[in-house]
PDB file of C-alpha atoms and ligand atoms in Angstrom:
ATOM      1  CA  MET A   1       0.000   0.000   0.000  1.00 72.00           C
ATOM      2  CA  THR A   2       1.330   3.413  -0.967  1.00 82.00           C
ATOM      3  CA  VAL A   3       1.727   5.919   1.848  1.00 89.00           C
ATOM      4  CA  PRO A   4      -0.389   8.991   1.049  1.00 96.00           C
ATOM      5  CA  LEU A   5       1.356  12.279   0.356  1.00 98.00           C
ATOM      6  CA  LEU A   6      -1.590  14.079   1.927  1.00 98.00           C
ATOM      7  CA  SER A   7      -4.180  12.672   4.235  1.00 98.00           C
ATOM      8  CA  VAL A   8      -7.055  14.582   5.739  1.00 98.00           C
ATOM      9  CA  GLU A   9      -8.964  12.878   8.513  1.00 98.00           C
ATOM     10  CA  LYS A  10     -12.341  13.894   9.864  1.00 98.00           C
ATOM     11  CA  LEU A  11     -11.725  17.548   9.131  1.00 98.00           C
ATOM     12  CA  GLU A  12     -13.972  20.137  10.720  1.00 98.00           C
ATOM     13  CA  VAL A  13     -13.622  23.857   9.977  1.00 98.00           C
ATOM     14  CA  VAL A  14     -15.458  26.651  11.769  1.00 97.00           C
ATOM     15  CA  TYR A  15     -15.667  30.277  10.551  1.00 96.00           C
ATOM     16  CA  HIS A  16     -15.947  33.125  13.079  1.00 95.00           C
ATOM     17  CA  ARG A  17     -16.217  30.552  15.904  1.00 94.00           C
ATOM     18  CA  ALA A  18     -19.811  30.072  14.811  1.00 94.00           C
ATOM     19  CA  ILE A  19     -20.285  28.684  11.321  1.00 95.00           C
ATOM     20  CA  THR A  20     -19.294  25.058  10.727  1.00 96.00           C
ATOM     21  CA  ALA A  21     -18.427  24.962   7.032  1.00 97.00           C
ATOM     22  CA  VAL A  22     -17.095  21.412   6.715  1.00 97.00           C
ATOM     23  CA  GLN A  23     -17.556  18.438   8.976  1.00 97.00           C
ATOM     24  CA  GLY A  24     -16.041  14.966   9.035  1.00 97.00           C
ATOM     25  CA  ILE A  25     -14.263  15.235   5.693  1.00 98.00           C
ATOM     26  CA  SER A  26     -11.573  12.623   5.041  1.00 98.00           C
ATOM     27  CA  LEU A  27      -9.572  12.354   1.861  1.00 98.00           C
ATOM     28  CA  SER A  28      -6.141  11.382   0.654  1.00 98.00           C
ATOM     29  CA  VAL A  29      -3.767  12.013  -2.227  1.00 98.00           C
ATOM     30  CA  LYS A  30      -1.133   9.438  -3.093  1.00 98.00           C
ATOM     31  CA  PRO A  31       2.143  10.402  -4.792  1.00 97.00           C
ATOM     32  CA  GLY A  32       1.589  11.155  -8.480  1.00 97.00           C
ATOM     33  CA  GLN A  33      -2.193  11.158  -8.257  1.00 98.00           C
ATOM     34  CA  ILE A  34      -4.646  13.713  -9.578  1.00 98.00           C
ATOM     35  CA  VAL A  35      -7.527  13.751  -7.105  1.00 98.00           C
ATOM     36  CA  ALA A  36     -10.748  15.613  -7.868  1.00 97.00           C
ATOM     37  CA  VAL A  37     -13.006  17.195  -5.248  1.00 97.00           C
ATOM     38  CA  LEU A  38     -16.431  17.982  -6.663  1.00 94.00           C
ATOM     39  CA  GLY A  39     -19.443  19.765  -5.286  1.00 92.00           C
ATOM     40  CA  ASN A  40     -21.813  22.630  -5.889  1.00 90.00           C
ATOM     41  CA  ASN A  41     -21.462  26.163  -4.654  1.00 90.00           C
ATOM     42  CA  GLY A  42     -21.123  26.266  -0.882  1.00 93.00           C
ATOM     43  CA  ALA A  43     -20.282  22.551  -0.593  1.00 95.00           C
ATOM     44  CA  GLY A  44     -17.078  23.308   1.306  1.00 96.00           C
ATOM     45  CA  LYS A  45     -14.496  22.796  -1.433  1.00 96.00           C
ATOM     46  CA  THR A  46     -12.643  26.074  -0.996  1.00 96.00           C
ATOM     47  CA  THR A  47     -12.762  25.774   2.785  1.00 97.00           C
ATOM     48  CA  THR A  48     -11.155  22.328   2.552  1.00 97.00           C
ATOM     49  CA  LEU A  49      -8.336  23.616   0.320  1.00 97.00           C
ATOM     50  CA  ARG A  50      -7.822  26.628   2.587  1.00 96.00           C
ATOM     51  CA  ALA A  51      -7.587  24.357   5.623  1.00 97.00           C
ATOM     52  CA  VAL A  52      -4.997  22.160   3.910  1.00 98.00           C
ATOM     53  CA  SER A  53      -2.919  25.104   2.642  1.00 96.00           C
ATOM     54  CA  GLY A  54      -3.166  27.051   5.897  1.00 95.00           C
ATOM     55  CA  PHE A  55      -4.982  30.045   4.378  1.00 93.00           C
ATOM     56  CA  LEU A  56      -7.884  29.816   6.825  1.00 92.00           C
ATOM     57  CA  GLY A  57      -6.773  32.403   9.336  1.00 80.00           C
ATOM     58  CA  LEU A  58      -7.218  35.218   6.833  1.00 78.00           C
ATOM     59  CA  ASP A  59     -10.933  34.461   6.920  1.00 82.00           C
ATOM     60  CA  ASP A  60     -11.129  34.055  10.691  1.00 90.00           C
ATOM     61  CA  ALA A  61     -11.564  30.317  10.483  1.00 95.00           C
ATOM     62  CA  ARG A  62      -9.944  27.371  12.242  1.00 95.00           C
ATOM     63  CA  VAL A  63      -9.596  23.645  11.990  1.00 96.00           C
ATOM     64  CA  THR A  64     -11.485  22.601  15.112  1.00 96.00           C
ATOM     65  CA  GLU A  65     -11.440  18.808  14.657  1.00 97.00           C
ATOM     66  CA  GLY A  66      -9.489  16.202  12.759  1.00 97.00           C
ATOM     67  CA  ASN A  67      -6.026  16.268  11.320  1.00 96.00           C
ATOM     68  CA  ILE A  68      -4.134  17.035   8.146  1.00 98.00           C
ATOM     69  CA  VAL A  69      -0.926  15.127   7.459  1.00 98.00           C
ATOM     70  CA  PHE A  70       1.443  16.111   4.642  1.00 98.00           C
ATOM     71  CA  LYS A  71       4.587  14.018   4.070  1.00 97.00           C
ATOM     72  CA  GLY A  72       4.120  12.542   7.512  1.00 96.00           C
ATOM     73  CA  MET A  73       3.834  15.928   9.260  1.00 97.00           C
ATOM     74  CA  ARG A  74       0.784  17.326  11.016  1.00 97.00           C
ATOM     75  CA  ILE A  75       0.011  20.677   9.372  1.00 97.00           C
ATOM     76  CA  GLU A  76      -3.448  21.710  10.570  1.00 95.00           C
ATOM     77  CA  ASN A  77      -3.549  25.352  11.701  1.00 93.00           C
ATOM     78  CA  ARG A  78       0.066  25.917  10.673  1.00 94.00           C
ATOM     79  CA  ARG A  79       0.989  29.171   8.962  1.00 94.00           C
ATOM     80  CA  PRO A  80       0.478  29.225   5.186  1.00 93.00           C
ATOM     81  CA  ASP A  81       4.068  30.259   4.429  1.00 90.00           C
ATOM     82  CA  LYS A  82       5.364  27.314   6.465  1.00 94.00           C
ATOM     83  CA  ILE A  83       3.088  24.937   4.582  1.00 95.00           C
ATOM     84  CA  THR A  84       4.090  26.383   1.194  1.00 92.00           C
ATOM     85  CA  HIS A  85       7.675  25.883   2.269  1.00 91.00           C
ATOM     86  CA  LEU A  86       7.005  22.173   2.760  1.00 95.00           C
ATOM     87  CA  GLY A  87       6.026  21.898  -0.918  1.00 95.00           C
ATOM     88  CA  LEU A  88       2.268  22.304  -0.786  1.00 97.00           C
ATOM     89  CA  VAL A  89       1.167  25.175  -3.032  1.00 95.00           C
ATOM     90  CA  LEU A  90      -2.335  26.599  -3.460  1.00 94.00           C
ATOM     91  CA  VAL A  91      -3.680  28.114  -6.672  1.00 94.00           C
ATOM     92  CA  PRO A  92      -6.551  30.048  -5.077  1.00 90.00           C
ATOM     93  CA  GLU A  93     -10.087  30.499  -6.316  1.00 87.00           C
ATOM     94  CA  ARG A  94      -9.847  34.258  -6.713  1.00 80.00           C
ATOM     95  CA  ASP A  95      -6.962  36.718  -7.078  1.00 78.00           C
ATOM     96  CA  LYS A  96      -4.810  34.143  -8.754  1.00 84.00           C
ATOM     97  CA  VAL A  97      -2.399  36.657 -10.295  1.00 92.00           C
ATOM     98  CA  PHE A  98      -1.144  40.196  -9.622  1.00 93.00           C
ATOM     99  CA  PRO A  99      -3.116  42.167 -12.221  1.00 95.00           C
ATOM    100  CA  ASN A 100      -0.738  45.163 -12.267  1.00 95.00           C
ATOM    101  CA  LEU A 101       2.404  43.116 -12.850  1.00 95.00           C
ATOM    102  CA  THR A 102       3.534  41.668 -16.152  1.00 96.00           C
ATOM    103  CA  VAL A 103       3.530  37.957 -16.839  1.00 96.00           C
ATOM    104  CA  ALA A 104       7.289  37.781 -16.222  1.00 93.00           C
ATOM    105  CA  GLU A 105       6.992  39.811 -13.008  1.00 91.00           C
ATOM    106  CA  ASN A 106       4.219  37.546 -11.777  1.00 93.00           C
ATOM    107  CA  LEU A 107       6.459  34.533 -12.255  1.00 91.00           C
ATOM    108  CA  ALA A 108       9.304  36.246 -10.442  1.00 86.00           C
ATOM    109  CA  ALA A 109       7.057  37.679  -7.709  1.00 77.00           C
ATOM    110  CA  PRO A 110       8.531  37.327  -4.240  1.00 57.00           C
ATOM    111  CA  VAL A 111       6.596  34.355  -2.934  1.00 55.00           C
ATOM    112  CA  ALA A 112       8.132  31.771  -0.651  1.00 47.00           C
ATOM    113  CA  HIS A 113      10.752  29.923  -2.655  1.00 54.00           C
ATOM    114  CA  ARG A 114      12.508  26.839  -1.498  1.00 56.00           C
ATOM    115  CA  ALA A 115      14.799  27.027  -4.463  1.00 62.00           C
ATOM    116  CA  GLY A 116      17.816  29.255  -5.144  1.00 76.00           C
ATOM    117  CA  ARG A 117      18.075  31.733  -8.022  1.00 78.00           C
ATOM    118  CA  ALA A 118      19.444  29.304 -10.615  1.00 83.00           C
ATOM    119  CA  GLU A 119      16.765  26.790  -9.790  1.00 79.00           C
ATOM    120  CA  ARG A 120      14.111  29.505 -10.051  1.00 78.00           C
ATOM    121  CA  ARG A 121      15.332  30.502 -13.511  1.00 83.00           C
ATOM    122  CA  ARG A 122      15.196  26.866 -14.511  1.00 86.00           C
ATOM    123  CA  ARG A 123      11.628  26.626 -13.236  1.00 86.00           C
ATOM    124  CA  GLU A 124      10.583  29.789 -15.065  1.00 88.00           C
ATOM    125  CA  ALA A 125      11.921  28.305 -18.296  1.00 92.00           C
ATOM    126  CA  LEU A 126       9.960  25.171 -17.498  1.00 92.00           C
ATOM    127  CA  VAL A 127       6.761  27.194 -17.057  1.00 94.00           C
ATOM    128  CA  TYR A 128       7.255  28.747 -20.505  1.00 96.00           C
ATOM    129  CA  GLU A 129       7.792  25.256 -21.890  1.00 94.00           C
ATOM    130  CA  PHE A 130       4.500  24.008 -20.458  1.00 94.00           C
ATOM    131  CA  PHE A 131       2.733  27.224 -21.484  1.00 95.00           C
ATOM    132  CA  PRO A 132       4.298  28.559 -24.698  1.00 95.00           C
ATOM    133  CA  GLN A 133       1.501  31.158 -24.938  1.00 94.00           C
ATOM    134  CA  LEU A 134       2.892  32.780 -21.792  1.00 96.00           C
ATOM    135  CA  ALA A 135       6.359  33.028 -23.291  1.00 95.00           C
ATOM    136  CA  ALA A 136       4.880  35.170 -26.040  1.00 95.00           C
ATOM    137  CA  LEU A 137       3.180  37.378 -23.428  1.00 97.00           C
ATOM    138  CA  LYS A 138       6.059  37.941 -20.977  1.00 95.00           C
ATOM    139  CA  GLY A 139       5.720  41.728 -21.084  1.00 96.00           C
ATOM    140  CA  ARG A 140       1.916  41.809 -20.991  1.00 97.00           C
ATOM    141  CA  ILE A 141       0.193  43.179 -17.871  1.00 97.00           C
ATOM    142  CA  ALA A 142      -1.580  40.228 -16.243  1.00 96.00           C
ATOM    143  CA  GLY A 143      -4.799  42.197 -15.904  1.00 95.00           C
ATOM    144  CA  LEU A 144      -5.035  42.264 -19.695  1.00 96.00           C
ATOM    145  CA  LEU A 145      -4.742  38.510 -20.174  1.00 95.00           C
ATOM    146  CA  SER A 146      -7.681  36.363 -21.238  1.00 93.00           C
ATOM    147  CA  GLY A 147      -9.292  34.143 -18.612  1.00 92.00           C
ATOM    148  CA  GLY A 148      -7.458  31.079 -19.901  1.00 93.00           C
ATOM    149  CA  GLU A 149      -4.098  32.852 -20.026  1.00 94.00           C
ATOM    150  CA  ARG A 150      -4.617  34.075 -16.490  1.00 94.00           C
ATOM    151  CA  GLN A 151      -5.225  30.532 -15.275  1.00 94.00           C
ATOM    152  CA  MET A 152      -2.036  29.427 -17.047  1.00 95.00           C
ATOM    153  CA  LEU A 153      -0.125  32.210 -15.316  1.00 95.00           C
ATOM    154  CA  ALA A 154      -1.576  31.217 -11.942  1.00 95.00           C
ATOM    155  CA  LEU A 155      -0.491  27.621 -12.525  1.00 95.00           C
ATOM    156  CA  GLY A 156       2.895  28.841 -13.742  1.00 95.00           C
ATOM    157  CA  SER A 157       3.443  30.976 -10.631  1.00 93.00           C
ATOM    158  CA  ALA A 158       2.612  27.981  -8.469  1.00 93.00           C
ATOM    159  CA  LEU A 159       5.068  25.790 -10.385  1.00 93.00           C
ATOM    160  CA  VAL A 160       7.901  28.261  -9.826  1.00 90.00           C
ATOM    161  CA  GLY A 161       7.519  27.459  -6.117  1.00 85.00           C
ATOM    162  CA  SER A 162       8.538  23.805  -6.763  1.00 88.00           C
ATOM    163  CA  PRO A 163       5.405  22.165  -5.360  1.00 94.00           C
ATOM    164  CA  GLU A 164       5.146  18.492  -4.548  1.00 97.00           C
ATOM    165  CA  LEU A 165       1.412  18.886  -4.173  1.00 98.00           C
ATOM    166  CA  LEU A 166      -0.585  21.473  -6.102  1.00 97.00           C
ATOM    167  CA  LEU A 167      -3.981  22.461  -4.747  1.00 97.00           C
ATOM    168  CA  ILE A 168      -6.076  24.015  -7.491  1.00 97.00           C
ATOM    169  CA  ASP A 169      -9.351  25.799  -6.804  1.00 96.00           C
ATOM    170  CA  GLU A 170     -11.759  26.001  -9.764  1.00 93.00           C
ATOM    171  CA  LEU A 171      -9.565  26.230 -12.805  1.00 91.00           C
ATOM    172  CA  SER A 172     -12.503  26.027 -15.196  1.00 90.00           C
ATOM    173  CA  LEU A 173     -14.614  28.836 -13.761  1.00 85.00           C
ATOM    174  CA  GLY A 174     -15.830  31.209 -16.468  1.00 84.00           C
ATOM    175  CA  LEU A 175     -13.761  29.638 -19.243  1.00 91.00           C
ATOM    176  CA  ALA A 176     -14.934  28.348 -22.617  1.00 89.00           C
ATOM    177  CA  PRO A 177     -15.051  24.515 -22.856  1.00 89.00           C
ATOM    178  CA  VAL A 178     -12.114  24.365 -25.307  1.00 90.00           C
ATOM    179  CA  ALA A 179      -9.962  26.416 -22.967  1.00 91.00           C
ATOM    180  CA  VAL A 180     -10.888  24.125 -20.078  1.00 93.00           C
ATOM    181  CA  GLU A 181     -10.102  20.983 -22.106  1.00 92.00           C
ATOM    182  CA  SER A 182      -6.692  22.355 -23.014  1.00 92.00           C
ATOM    183  CA  LEU A 183      -5.879  23.408 -19.434  1.00 94.00           C
ATOM    184  CA  MET A 184      -6.853  19.983 -18.108  1.00 95.00           C
ATOM    185  CA  ARG A 185      -4.637  18.259 -20.659  1.00 95.00           C
ATOM    186  CA  ARG A 186      -1.826  20.584 -19.579  1.00 95.00           C
ATOM    187  CA  LEU A 187      -2.368  19.533 -15.968  1.00 97.00           C
ATOM    188  CA  VAL A 188      -1.849  15.901 -16.905  1.00 97.00           C
ATOM    189  CA  GLU A 189       1.350  16.829 -18.789  1.00 96.00           C
ATOM    190  CA  ILE A 190       2.587  18.774 -15.774  1.00 96.00           C
ATOM    191  CA  ARG A 191       1.851  15.879 -13.431  1.00 97.00           C
ATOM    192  CA  ASP A 192       3.562  13.414 -15.765  1.00 97.00           C
ATOM    193  CA  GLY A 193       6.487  15.716 -16.552  1.00 95.00           C
ATOM    194  CA  LEU A 194       7.248  16.888 -13.029  1.00 94.00           C
ATOM    195  CA  GLY A 195       5.995  13.893 -11.085  1.00 95.00           C
ATOM    196  CA  LEU A 196       3.957  16.039  -8.722  1.00 97.00           C
ATOM    197  CA  SER A 197       0.499  15.389  -7.280  1.00 98.00           C
ATOM    198  CA  ILE A 198      -2.627  17.474  -7.754  1.00 98.00           C
ATOM    199  CA  LEU A 199      -5.721  18.030  -5.639  1.00 98.00           C
ATOM    200  CA  LEU A 200      -8.207  19.611  -7.999  1.00 97.00           C
ATOM    201  CA  VAL A 201     -11.411  21.315  -6.886  1.00 96.00           C
ATOM    202  CA  GLU A 202     -14.017  21.666  -9.609  1.00 92.00           C
ATOM    203  CA  GLN A 203     -17.680  22.333 -10.175  1.00 87.00           C
ATOM    204  CA  ASN A 204     -17.193  20.957 -13.677  1.00 87.00           C
ATOM    205  CA  ALA A 205     -17.448  17.288 -12.677  1.00 89.00           C
ATOM    206  CA  SER A 206     -17.189  15.631 -16.068  1.00 89.00           C
ATOM    207  CA  ILE A 207     -13.966  17.365 -17.049  1.00 91.00           C
ATOM    208  CA  ALA A 208     -12.329  16.829 -13.659  1.00 94.00           C
ATOM    209  CA  LEU A 209     -13.264  13.148 -13.526  1.00 94.00           C
ATOM    210  CA  GLU A 210     -11.844  12.674 -17.002  1.00 94.00           C
ATOM    211  CA  ILE A 211      -8.305  13.384 -15.800  1.00 96.00           C
ATOM    212  CA  ALA A 212      -8.568  12.303 -12.154  1.00 97.00           C
ATOM    213  CA  ASP A 213      -7.306   9.072 -10.577  1.00 98.00           C
ATOM    214  CA  TYR A 214      -9.793   9.351  -7.735  1.00 98.00           C
ATOM    215  CA  GLY A 215     -12.772  11.542  -6.926  1.00 97.00           C
ATOM    216  CA  TYR A 216     -14.642  12.868  -3.889  1.00 97.00           C
ATOM    217  CA  VAL A 217     -18.037  14.561  -3.838  1.00 95.00           C
ATOM    218  CA  LEU A 218     -18.919  17.104  -1.144  1.00 95.00           C
ATOM    219  CA  GLU A 219     -22.340  18.392  -0.310  1.00 93.00           C
ATOM    220  CA  ASN A 220     -23.235  20.839   2.444  1.00 95.00           C
ATOM    221  CA  GLY A 221     -19.811  20.473   4.038  1.00 96.00           C
ATOM    222  CA  ARG A 222     -19.877  16.693   4.124  1.00 96.00           C
ATOM    223  CA  LEU A 223     -18.402  13.935   2.038  1.00 96.00           C
ATOM    224  CA  VAL A 224     -21.222  12.099   0.284  1.00 93.00           C
ATOM    225  CA  LEU A 225     -19.489   9.926  -2.309  1.00 93.00           C
ATOM    226  CA  ASP A 226     -16.003   8.899  -3.320  1.00 95.00           C
ATOM    227  CA  GLY A 227     -14.437   6.430  -5.672  1.00 96.00           C
ATOM    228  CA  ASP A 228     -12.909   5.601  -8.991  1.00 96.00           C
ATOM    229  CA  PRO A 229     -13.676   8.384 -11.523  1.00 96.00           C
ATOM    230  CA  LYS A 230     -15.102   5.964 -14.106  1.00 93.00           C
ATOM    231  CA  ARG A 231     -17.434   4.592 -11.486  1.00 93.00           C
ATOM    232  CA  LEU A 232     -18.410   8.074 -10.324  1.00 92.00           C
ATOM    233  CA  LEU A 233     -19.147   9.130 -13.910  1.00 89.00           C
ATOM    234  CA  GLN A 234     -21.539   6.206 -14.172  1.00 87.00           C
ATOM    235  CA  HIS A 235     -23.136   6.929 -10.815  1.00 84.00           C
ATOM    236  CA  GLN A 236     -26.768   7.874 -11.209  1.00 80.00           C
ATOM    237  CA  ASP A 237     -26.630  10.724  -8.711  1.00 77.00           C
ATOM    238  CA  ILE A 238     -23.528  12.246 -10.286  1.00 77.00           C
ATOM    239  CA  ARG A 239     -25.115  12.013 -13.715  1.00 77.00           C
ATOM    240  CA  GLU A 240     -28.218  13.773 -12.498  1.00 75.00           C
ATOM    241  CA  PHE A 241     -26.642  16.334 -10.178  1.00 71.00           C
ATOM    242  CA  TYR A 242     -23.473  17.317 -11.905  1.00 70.00           C
ATOM    243  CA  LEU A 243     -23.879  16.300 -15.502  1.00 65.00           C
ATOM    244  CA  GLY A 244     -27.553  17.179 -15.768  1.00 61.00           C
ATOM    245  CA  GLN A 245     -28.478  13.847 -17.329  1.00 59.00           C
ATOM    246  CA  THR A 246     -31.286  11.454 -16.539  1.00 55.00           C
ATOM    247  CA  THR A 247     -31.634   7.806 -17.495  1.00 53.00           C
ATOM    248  CA  SER A 248     -33.960   8.731 -20.324  1.00 53.00           C
ATOM    249  CA  GLY A 249     -31.145  10.829 -21.786  1.00 50.00           C
ATOM    250  CA  GLU A 250     -33.148  13.983 -21.249  1.00 51.00           C
ATOM    251  CA  ARG A 251     -31.145  16.872 -19.808  1.00 49.00           C
ATOM    252  CA  LYS A 252     -32.343  18.657 -16.694  1.00 49.00           C
ATOM    253  CA  SER A 253     -30.916  21.651 -14.943  1.00 47.00           C
ATOM    254  CA  TYR A 254     -29.301  20.404 -11.794  1.00 47.00           C
ATOM    255  CA  ARG A 255     -31.198  22.921  -9.793  1.00 49.00           C
ATOM    256  CA  ALA A 256     -34.430  21.193 -10.827  1.00 52.00           C
ATOM    257  CA  VAL A 257     -33.015  17.767  -9.991  1.00 51.00           C
ATOM    258  CA  LYS A 258     -31.668  19.110  -6.757  1.00 53.00           C
ATOM    259  CA  GLN A 259     -34.905  20.619  -5.609  1.00 50.00           C
ATOM    260  CA  TYR A 260     -36.660  17.408  -6.455  1.00 45.00           C
ATOM    261  CA  ARG A 261     -34.088  15.377  -4.549  1.00 52.00           C
ATOM    262  CA  ARG A 262     -34.119  17.787  -1.634  1.00 48.00           C
ATOM    263  CA  SER A 263     -37.844  17.433  -1.350  1.00 45.00           C
ATOM    264  CA  ARG A 264     -37.239  13.695  -1.022  1.00 42.00           C
ATOM    265  CA  ARG A 265     -34.599  14.263   1.683  1.00 41.00           C
ATOM    266  CA  TRP A 266     -32.056  12.307  -0.261  1.00 40.00           C
ATOM    267  CA  TYR A 267     -29.152  12.727   2.093  1.00 39.00           C
ATOM    268  CA  GLY A 268     -31.425  13.298   5.068  1.00 30.00           C
TER     269      GLY A 268
HETATM  270  N1  LIG B   1     -15.271  33.858   5.078  1.00 88.68           N
HETATM  271  C1  LIG B   1     -16.343  33.129   5.419  1.00 88.68           C
HETATM  272  N2  LIG B   1     -17.047  33.436   6.522  1.00 88.68           N
HETATM  273  C2  LIG B   1     -18.130  32.700   6.887  1.00 88.68           C
HETATM  274  N3  LIG B   1     -18.568  31.632   6.227  1.00 88.68           N
HETATM  275  C3  LIG B   1     -17.916  31.265   5.112  1.00 88.68           C
HETATM  276  C4  LIG B   1     -16.759  31.985   4.653  1.00 88.68           C
HETATM  277  N4  LIG B   1     -16.299  31.393   3.536  1.00 88.68           N
HETATM  278  C5  LIG B   1     -17.138  30.355   3.306  1.00 88.68           C
HETATM  279  N5  LIG B   1     -18.089  30.268   4.243  1.00 88.68           N
HETATM  280  C6  LIG B   1     -19.177  29.272   4.323  1.00 88.68           C
HETATM  281  O1  LIG B   1     -18.631  27.968   4.270  1.00 88.68           O
HETATM  282  C7  LIG B   1     -19.413  27.113   3.459  1.00 88.68           C
HETATM  283  C8  LIG B   1     -18.560  26.476   2.389  1.00 88.68           C
HETATM  284  O2  LIG B   1     -18.083  27.489   1.523  1.00 88.68           O
HETATM  285  P1  LIG B   1     -16.930  27.205   0.467  1.00 88.68           P
HETATM  286  O3  LIG B   1     -15.881  26.399   1.106  1.00 88.68           O
HETATM  287  O4  LIG B   1     -16.546  28.509  -0.122  1.00 88.68           O
HETATM  288  O5  LIG B   1     -17.702  26.312  -0.610  1.00 88.68           O
HETATM  289  P2  LIG B   1     -17.340  25.988  -2.139  1.00 88.68           P
HETATM  290  O6  LIG B   1     -15.925  26.363  -2.390  1.00 88.68           O
HETATM  291  O7  LIG B   1     -17.601  24.534  -2.277  1.00 88.68           O
HETATM  292  O8  LIG B   1     -18.288  26.805  -2.972  1.00 88.68           O
HETATM  293  C9  LIG B   1     -20.545  27.977   2.889  1.00 88.68           C
HETATM  294  O9  LIG B   1     -21.703  27.748   3.649  1.00 88.68           O
HETATM  295  C10 LIG B   1     -20.039  29.384   3.087  1.00 88.68           C
HETATM  296  O10 LIG B   1     -21.112  30.267   3.303  1.00 88.68           O
HETATM  297 MG1  LIG B   2     -15.128  27.579  -3.791  1.00 88.68          MG
END
């Protein structure tokens, strides 16, 4: 059995000492895996990634139960810079890049680096190799990039920090399907090329499950399903909730399905 790179056990996170956002969430990422965490708005995906990366304190939140182990070390409620230093890097949901800096300046921005200058240069070159579009846009102000280019830059900035585990929050948000497809393929290349692991949070379930080695589904701050991505894609509830499909092949908005299911107290 492979020892997990990251393991989260029975995580509970409370905002403002009052609001329990996630409860009893357990998940793990093995070396080299891409693991998808799916769920609708408010399911607790971002909170989970913030807890793992240490960026909870900024929002007046704390891990109140459970533990988070990265490379054998307990990291819950540790400072985010310390956690980044260990090789766990978050690509956040919002504010992924510095909009007033150029592409090149974003990549060189003074974030916590474990590597020396030569190594950093090497990593910057690597970023341009994975994202040739960025190489052509080195002098462009990040605020003027397209949505897809901005996501590439955010991933690139994270890669410069030499992560062993990349946490990515909603890469696909607001992007055209072709752009999402291409970014996801790039993620697989990055994983294969650099041998790192990825914990990927997505509302776009089908695209995330296509590249993932394992998947978890959150709902209302709890884990409701997990398993092999192929199995999850076939799962009736996933098909109805996240892919908007019914057995008859008819497409429904998930809101409609959801309200219907809620009225039947599905997870009750
Ligand atoms: N800064 C915050 N203060 C209070 N509650 C929050 C805060 N951020 C998130 N929450 C609550 O935590 C729950 C999970 O939110 P979040 O982790 O952002 O979900 P997701 O990323 O899956 O959309 C929601 O009920 C949300 O209202
Ligand atoms: Mg979120």
